[in-house]
JSON list of C-alpha atoms in Angstrom, two decimals:
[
{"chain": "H", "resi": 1, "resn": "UNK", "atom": "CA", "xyz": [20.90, -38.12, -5.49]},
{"chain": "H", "resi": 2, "resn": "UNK", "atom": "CA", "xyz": [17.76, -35.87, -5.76]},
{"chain": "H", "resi": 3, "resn": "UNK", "atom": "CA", "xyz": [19.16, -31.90, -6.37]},
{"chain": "H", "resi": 4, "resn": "UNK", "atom": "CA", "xyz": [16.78, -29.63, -4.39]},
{"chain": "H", "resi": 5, "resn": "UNK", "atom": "CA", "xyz": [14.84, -27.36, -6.25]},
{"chain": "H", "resi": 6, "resn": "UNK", "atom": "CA", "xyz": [13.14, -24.34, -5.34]},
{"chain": "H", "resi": 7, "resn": "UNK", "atom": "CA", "xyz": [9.73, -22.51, -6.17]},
{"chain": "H", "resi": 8, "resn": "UNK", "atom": "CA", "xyz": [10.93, -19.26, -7.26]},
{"chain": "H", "resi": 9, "resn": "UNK", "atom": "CA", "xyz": [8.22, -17.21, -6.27]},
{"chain": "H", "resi": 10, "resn": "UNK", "atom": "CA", "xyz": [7.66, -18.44, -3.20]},
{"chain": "H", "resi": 11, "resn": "UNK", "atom": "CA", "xyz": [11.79, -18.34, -2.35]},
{"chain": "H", "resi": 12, "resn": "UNK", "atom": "CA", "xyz": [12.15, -14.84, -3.88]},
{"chain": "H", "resi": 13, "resn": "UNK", "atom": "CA", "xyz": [9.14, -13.50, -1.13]},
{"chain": "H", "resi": 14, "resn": "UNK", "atom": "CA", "xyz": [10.77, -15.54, 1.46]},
{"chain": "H", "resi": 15, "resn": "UNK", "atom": "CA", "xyz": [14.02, -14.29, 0.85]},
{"chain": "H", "resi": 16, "resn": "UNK", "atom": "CA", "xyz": [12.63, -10.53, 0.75]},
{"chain": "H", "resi": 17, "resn": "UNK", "atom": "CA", "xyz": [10.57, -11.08, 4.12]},
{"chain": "H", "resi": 18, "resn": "UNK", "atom": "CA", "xyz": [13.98, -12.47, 5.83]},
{"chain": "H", "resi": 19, "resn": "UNK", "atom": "CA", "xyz": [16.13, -9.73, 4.35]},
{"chain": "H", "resi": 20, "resn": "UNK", "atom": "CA", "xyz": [13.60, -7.25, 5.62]},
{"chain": "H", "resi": 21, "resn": "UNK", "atom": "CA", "xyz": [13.24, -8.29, 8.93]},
{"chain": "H", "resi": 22, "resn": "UNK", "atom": "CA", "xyz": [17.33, -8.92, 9.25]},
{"chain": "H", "resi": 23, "resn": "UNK", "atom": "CA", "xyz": [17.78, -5.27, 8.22]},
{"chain": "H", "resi": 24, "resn": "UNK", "atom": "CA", "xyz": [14.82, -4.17, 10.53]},
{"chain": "H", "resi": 25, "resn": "UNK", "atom": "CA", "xyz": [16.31, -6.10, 14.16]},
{"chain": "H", "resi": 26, "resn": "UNK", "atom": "CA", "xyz": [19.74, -4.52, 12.85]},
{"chain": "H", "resi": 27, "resn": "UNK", "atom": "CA", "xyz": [18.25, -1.18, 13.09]},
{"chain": "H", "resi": 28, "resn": "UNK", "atom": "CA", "xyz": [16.19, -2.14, 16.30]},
{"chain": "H", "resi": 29, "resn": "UNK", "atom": "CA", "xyz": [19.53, -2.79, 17.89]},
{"chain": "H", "resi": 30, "resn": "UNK", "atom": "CA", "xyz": [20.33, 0.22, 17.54]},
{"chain": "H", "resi": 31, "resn": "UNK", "atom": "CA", "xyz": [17.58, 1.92, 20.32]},
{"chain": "H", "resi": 32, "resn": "UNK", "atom": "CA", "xyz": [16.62, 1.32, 23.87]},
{"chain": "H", "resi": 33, "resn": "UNK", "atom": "CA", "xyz": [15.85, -1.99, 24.03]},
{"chain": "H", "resi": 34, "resn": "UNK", "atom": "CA", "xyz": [14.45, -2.23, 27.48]},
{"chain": "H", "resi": 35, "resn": "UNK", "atom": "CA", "xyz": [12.47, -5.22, 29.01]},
{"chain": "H", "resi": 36, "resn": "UNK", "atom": "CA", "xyz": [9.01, -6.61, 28.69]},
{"chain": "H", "resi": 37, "resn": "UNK", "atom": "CA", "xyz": [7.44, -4.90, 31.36]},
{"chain": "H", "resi": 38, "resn": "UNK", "atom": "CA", "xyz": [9.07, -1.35, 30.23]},
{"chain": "H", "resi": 39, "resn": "UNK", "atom": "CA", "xyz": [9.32, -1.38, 27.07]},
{"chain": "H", "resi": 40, "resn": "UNK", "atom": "CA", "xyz": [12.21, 0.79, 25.43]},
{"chain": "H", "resi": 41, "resn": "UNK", "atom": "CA", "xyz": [11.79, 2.36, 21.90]},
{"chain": "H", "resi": 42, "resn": "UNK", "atom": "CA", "xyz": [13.68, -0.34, 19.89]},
{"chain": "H", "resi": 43, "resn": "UNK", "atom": "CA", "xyz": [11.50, -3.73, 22.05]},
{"chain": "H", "resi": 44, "resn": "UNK", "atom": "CA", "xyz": [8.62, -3.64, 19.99]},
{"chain": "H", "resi": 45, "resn": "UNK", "atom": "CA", "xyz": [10.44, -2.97, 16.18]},
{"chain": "H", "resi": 46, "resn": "UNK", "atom": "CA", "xyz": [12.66, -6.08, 17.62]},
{"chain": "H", "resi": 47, "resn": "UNK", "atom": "CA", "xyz": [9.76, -8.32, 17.92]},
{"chain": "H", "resi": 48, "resn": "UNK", "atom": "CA", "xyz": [7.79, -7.26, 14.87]},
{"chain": "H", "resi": 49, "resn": "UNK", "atom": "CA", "xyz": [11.04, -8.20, 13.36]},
{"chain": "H", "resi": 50, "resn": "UNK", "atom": "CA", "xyz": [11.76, -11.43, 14.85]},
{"chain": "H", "resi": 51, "resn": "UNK", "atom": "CA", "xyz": [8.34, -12.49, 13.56]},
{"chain": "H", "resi": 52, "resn": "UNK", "atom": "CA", "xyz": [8.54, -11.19, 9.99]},
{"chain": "H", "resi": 53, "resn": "UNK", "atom": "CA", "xyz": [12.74, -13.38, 10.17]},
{"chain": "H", "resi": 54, "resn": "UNK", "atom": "CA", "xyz": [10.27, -16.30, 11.29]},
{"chain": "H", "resi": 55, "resn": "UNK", "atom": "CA", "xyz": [7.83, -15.64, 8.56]},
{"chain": "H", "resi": 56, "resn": "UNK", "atom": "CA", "xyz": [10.38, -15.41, 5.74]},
{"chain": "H", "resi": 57, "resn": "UNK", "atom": "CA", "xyz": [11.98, -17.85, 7.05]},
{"chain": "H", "resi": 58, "resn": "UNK", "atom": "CA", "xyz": [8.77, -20.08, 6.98]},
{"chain": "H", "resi": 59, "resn": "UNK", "atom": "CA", "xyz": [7.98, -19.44, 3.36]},
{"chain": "H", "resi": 60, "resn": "UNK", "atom": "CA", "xyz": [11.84, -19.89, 2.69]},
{"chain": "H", "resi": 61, "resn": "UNK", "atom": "CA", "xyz": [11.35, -23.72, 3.98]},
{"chain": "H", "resi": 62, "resn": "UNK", "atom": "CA", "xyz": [8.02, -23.92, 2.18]},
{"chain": "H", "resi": 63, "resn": "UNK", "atom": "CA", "xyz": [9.42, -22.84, -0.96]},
{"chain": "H", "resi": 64, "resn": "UNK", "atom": "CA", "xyz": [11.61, -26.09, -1.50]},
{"chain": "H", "resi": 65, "resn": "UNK", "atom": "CA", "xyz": [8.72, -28.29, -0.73]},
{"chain": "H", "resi": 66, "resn": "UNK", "atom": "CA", "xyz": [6.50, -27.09, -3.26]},
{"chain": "H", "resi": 67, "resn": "UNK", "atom": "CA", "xyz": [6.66, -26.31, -6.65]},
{"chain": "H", "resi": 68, "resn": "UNK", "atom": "CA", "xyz": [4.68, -23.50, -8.39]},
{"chain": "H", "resi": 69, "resn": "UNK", "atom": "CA", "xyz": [4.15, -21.62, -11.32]},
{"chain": "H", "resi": 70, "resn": "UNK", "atom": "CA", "xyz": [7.06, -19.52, -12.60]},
{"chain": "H", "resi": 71, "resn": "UNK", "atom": "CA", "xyz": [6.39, -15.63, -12.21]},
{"chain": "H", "resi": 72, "resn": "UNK", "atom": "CA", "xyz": [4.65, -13.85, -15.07]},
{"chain": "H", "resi": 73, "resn": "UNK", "atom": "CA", "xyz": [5.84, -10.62, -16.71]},
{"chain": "H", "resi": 74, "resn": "UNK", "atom": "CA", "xyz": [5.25, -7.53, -14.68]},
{"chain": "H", "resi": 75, "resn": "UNK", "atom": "CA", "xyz": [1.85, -5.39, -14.86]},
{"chain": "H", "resi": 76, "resn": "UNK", "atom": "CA", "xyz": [3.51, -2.70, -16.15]},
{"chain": "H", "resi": 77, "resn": "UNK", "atom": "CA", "xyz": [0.01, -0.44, -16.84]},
{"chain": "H", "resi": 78, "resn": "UNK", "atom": "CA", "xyz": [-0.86, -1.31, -13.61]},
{"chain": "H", "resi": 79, "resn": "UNK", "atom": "CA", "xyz": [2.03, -0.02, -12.38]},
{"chain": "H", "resi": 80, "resn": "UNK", "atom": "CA", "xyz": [2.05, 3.53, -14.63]},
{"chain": "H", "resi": 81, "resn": "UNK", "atom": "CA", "xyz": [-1.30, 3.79, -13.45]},
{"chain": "H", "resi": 82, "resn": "UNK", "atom": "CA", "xyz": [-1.42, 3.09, -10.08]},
{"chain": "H", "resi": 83, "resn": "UNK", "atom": "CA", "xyz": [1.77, 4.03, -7.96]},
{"chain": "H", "resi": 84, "resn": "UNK", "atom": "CA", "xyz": [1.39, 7.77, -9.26]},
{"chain": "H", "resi": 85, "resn": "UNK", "atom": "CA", "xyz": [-2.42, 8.02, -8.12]},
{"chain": "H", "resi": 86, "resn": "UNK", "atom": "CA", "xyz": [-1.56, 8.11, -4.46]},
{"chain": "H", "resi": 87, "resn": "UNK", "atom": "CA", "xyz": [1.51, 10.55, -4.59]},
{"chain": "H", "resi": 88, "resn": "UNK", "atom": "CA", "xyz": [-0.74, 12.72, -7.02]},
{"chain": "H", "resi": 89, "resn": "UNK", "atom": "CA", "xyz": [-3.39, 12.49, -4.29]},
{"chain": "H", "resi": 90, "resn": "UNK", "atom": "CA", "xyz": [-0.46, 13.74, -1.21]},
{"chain": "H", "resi": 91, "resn": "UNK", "atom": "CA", "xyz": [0.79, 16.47, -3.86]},
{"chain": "H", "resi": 92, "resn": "UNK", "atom": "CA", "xyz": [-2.67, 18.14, -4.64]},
{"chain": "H", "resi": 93, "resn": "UNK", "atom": "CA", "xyz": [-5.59, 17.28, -1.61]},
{"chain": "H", "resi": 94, "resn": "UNK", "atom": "CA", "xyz": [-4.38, 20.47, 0.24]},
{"chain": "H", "resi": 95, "resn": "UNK", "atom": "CA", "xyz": [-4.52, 22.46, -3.25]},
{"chain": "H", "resi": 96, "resn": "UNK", "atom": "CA", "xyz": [-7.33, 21.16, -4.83]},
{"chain": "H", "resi": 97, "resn": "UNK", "atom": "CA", "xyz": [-9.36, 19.81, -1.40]},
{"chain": "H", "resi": 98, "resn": "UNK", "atom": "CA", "xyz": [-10.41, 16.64, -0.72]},
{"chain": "H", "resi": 99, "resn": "UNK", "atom": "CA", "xyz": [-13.39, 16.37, -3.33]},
{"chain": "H", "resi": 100, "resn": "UNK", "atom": "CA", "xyz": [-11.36, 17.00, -6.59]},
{"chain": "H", "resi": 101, "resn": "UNK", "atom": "CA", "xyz": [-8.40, 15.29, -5.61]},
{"chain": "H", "resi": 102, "resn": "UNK", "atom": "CA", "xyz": [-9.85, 11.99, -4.73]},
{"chain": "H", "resi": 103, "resn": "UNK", "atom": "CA", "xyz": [-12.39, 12.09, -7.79]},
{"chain": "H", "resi": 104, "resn": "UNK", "atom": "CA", "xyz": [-8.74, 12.43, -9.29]},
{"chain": "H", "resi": 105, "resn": "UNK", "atom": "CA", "xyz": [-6.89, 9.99, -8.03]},
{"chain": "H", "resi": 106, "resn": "UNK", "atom": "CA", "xyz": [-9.59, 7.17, -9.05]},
{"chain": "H", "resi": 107, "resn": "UNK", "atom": "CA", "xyz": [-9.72, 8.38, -11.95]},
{"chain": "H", "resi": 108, "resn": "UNK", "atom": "CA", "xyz": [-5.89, 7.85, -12.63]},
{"chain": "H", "resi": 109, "resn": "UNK", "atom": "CA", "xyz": [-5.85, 4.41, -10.82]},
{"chain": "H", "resi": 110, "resn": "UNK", "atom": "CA", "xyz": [-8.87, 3.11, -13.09]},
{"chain": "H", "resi": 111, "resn": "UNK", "atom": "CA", "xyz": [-7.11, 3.23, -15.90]},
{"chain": "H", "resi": 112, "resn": "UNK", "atom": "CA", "xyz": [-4.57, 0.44, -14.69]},
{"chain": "H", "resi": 113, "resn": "UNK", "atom": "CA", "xyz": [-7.10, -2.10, -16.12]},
{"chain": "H", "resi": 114, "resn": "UNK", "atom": "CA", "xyz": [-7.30, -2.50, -20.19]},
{"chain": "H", "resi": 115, "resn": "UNK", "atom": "CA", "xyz": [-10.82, -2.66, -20.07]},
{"chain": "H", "resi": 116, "resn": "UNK", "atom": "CA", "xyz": [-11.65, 0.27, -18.33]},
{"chain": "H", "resi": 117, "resn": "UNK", "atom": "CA", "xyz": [-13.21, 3.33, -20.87]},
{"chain": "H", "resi": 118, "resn": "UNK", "atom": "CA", "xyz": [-13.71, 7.14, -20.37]},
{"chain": "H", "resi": 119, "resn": "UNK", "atom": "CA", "xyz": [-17.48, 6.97, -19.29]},
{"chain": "H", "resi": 120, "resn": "UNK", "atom": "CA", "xyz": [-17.02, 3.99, -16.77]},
{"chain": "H", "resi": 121, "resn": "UNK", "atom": "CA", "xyz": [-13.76, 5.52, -15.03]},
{"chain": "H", "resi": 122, "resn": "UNK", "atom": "CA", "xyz": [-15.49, 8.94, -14.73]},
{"chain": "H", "resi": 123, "resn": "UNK", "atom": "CA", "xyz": [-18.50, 6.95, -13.15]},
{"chain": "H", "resi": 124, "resn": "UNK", "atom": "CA", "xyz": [-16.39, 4.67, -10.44]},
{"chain": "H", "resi": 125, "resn": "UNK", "atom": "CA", "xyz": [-14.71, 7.93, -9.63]},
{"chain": "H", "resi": 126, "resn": "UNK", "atom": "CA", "xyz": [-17.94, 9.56, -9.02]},
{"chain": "H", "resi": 127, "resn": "UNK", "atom": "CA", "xyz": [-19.33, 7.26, -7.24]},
{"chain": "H", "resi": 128, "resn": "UNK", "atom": "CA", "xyz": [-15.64, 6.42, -4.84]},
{"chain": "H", "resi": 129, "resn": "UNK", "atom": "CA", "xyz": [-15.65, 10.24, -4.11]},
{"chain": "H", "resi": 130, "resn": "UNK", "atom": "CA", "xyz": [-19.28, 10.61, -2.92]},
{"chain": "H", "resi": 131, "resn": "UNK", "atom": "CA", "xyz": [-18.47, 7.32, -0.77]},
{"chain": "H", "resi": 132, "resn": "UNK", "atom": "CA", "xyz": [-15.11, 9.01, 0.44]},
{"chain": "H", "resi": 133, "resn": "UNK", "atom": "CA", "xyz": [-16.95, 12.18, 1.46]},
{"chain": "H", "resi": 134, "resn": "UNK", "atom": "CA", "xyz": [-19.99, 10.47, 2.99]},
{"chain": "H", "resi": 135, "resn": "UNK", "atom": "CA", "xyz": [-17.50, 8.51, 4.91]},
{"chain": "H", "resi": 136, "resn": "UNK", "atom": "CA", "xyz": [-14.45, 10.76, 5.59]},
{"chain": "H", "resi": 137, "resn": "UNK", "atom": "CA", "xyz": [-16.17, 13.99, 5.53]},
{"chain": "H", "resi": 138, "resn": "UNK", "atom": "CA", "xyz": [-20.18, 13.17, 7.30]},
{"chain": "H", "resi": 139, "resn": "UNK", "atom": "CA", "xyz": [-19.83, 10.28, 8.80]},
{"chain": "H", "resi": 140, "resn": "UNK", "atom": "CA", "xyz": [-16.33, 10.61, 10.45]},
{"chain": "H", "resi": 141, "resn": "UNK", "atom": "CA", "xyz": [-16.37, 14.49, 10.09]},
{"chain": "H", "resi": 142, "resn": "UNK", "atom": "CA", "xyz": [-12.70, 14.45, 9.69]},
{"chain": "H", "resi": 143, "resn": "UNK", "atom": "CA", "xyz": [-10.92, 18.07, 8.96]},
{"chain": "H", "resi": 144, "resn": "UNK", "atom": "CA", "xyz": [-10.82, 18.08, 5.38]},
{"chain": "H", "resi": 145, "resn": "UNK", "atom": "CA", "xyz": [-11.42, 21.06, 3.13]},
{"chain": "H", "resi": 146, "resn": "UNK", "atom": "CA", "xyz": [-13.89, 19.40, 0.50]},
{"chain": "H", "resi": 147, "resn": "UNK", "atom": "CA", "xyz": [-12.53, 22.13, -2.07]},
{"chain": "H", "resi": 148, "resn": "UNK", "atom": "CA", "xyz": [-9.02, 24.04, -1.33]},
{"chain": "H", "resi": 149, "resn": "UNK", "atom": "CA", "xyz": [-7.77, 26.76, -2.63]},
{"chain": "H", "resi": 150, "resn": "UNK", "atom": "CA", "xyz": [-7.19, 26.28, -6.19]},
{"chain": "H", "resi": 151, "resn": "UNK", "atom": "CA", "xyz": [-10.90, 25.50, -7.09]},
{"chain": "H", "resi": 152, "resn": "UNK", "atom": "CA", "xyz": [-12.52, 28.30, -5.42]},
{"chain": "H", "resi": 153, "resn": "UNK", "atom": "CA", "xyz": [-15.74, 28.98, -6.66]}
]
């Protein structure tokens, strides 16, 4: 008798996907469910659920057909790095404006690779703000304060 084994990565995400969308239709259950044609405020959360239960669910089956490589250690630069750059952009873009804080913010999530220096990190930020303000600030002439008021000058 063959035991069944599982591809841990792939079961893991599957099992996260299902648990999610469990929790989710739970919570959907909750609301106004209402009908197709008039929809209540828990009908569409319900579906979107459904389909991420199917999903998991999916990879769940998948995961016992095929076997792949066990999962590495964690990125843990990547993660010091990273994660904080977009709460420090929420916490300072109305203090410091749009322009510092996003020059900023790149410049924190650079660092998440090894191989990144001082000179190249100050030039991808550089360049990612003046694309961000061409962008969010010309082109889409959204209702952002390029410099708040802590940098006044």
């Amino acid at each position: 008798m063959k035991a069944i084994s599982f591809d841990t990565t792939n079961a893991l995400c599957g099992g996260i996907l299902t648990a999610a969308g469990v929790f989710f239709a739970w919570q959907s259950l909750g609301l106004e469910l209402g009908t197709a044609f008039r929809m209540g405020p828990g009908y569409f959360p319900l579906v979107l659920s459904s389909v991420l239960i199917l999903l998991g669910t999916a990879i769940l089956v998948q995961a016992a057909r095929v076997h792949g490589e066990p999962i590495g250690p964690l990125a843990i630069r990547g993660m010091l790095f990273i994660l904080p750059a977009p709460i420090f952009f929420g916490l300072t873009v109305r203090g410091l404006g749009f322009v510092p804080a996003i020059f900023f913010t790149a410049l924190i999530a650079s660092f998440a690779s090894s191989r990144m220096n001082v000179f190249w990190a100050a030039l991808l930020a550089l360049v990612l703000t003046l694309f961000c303000v061409l962008v969010f600030s010309y082109g889409l002439q959204l209702p952002f304060q390029r410099f708040g008021p802590w940098v006044r000058f």
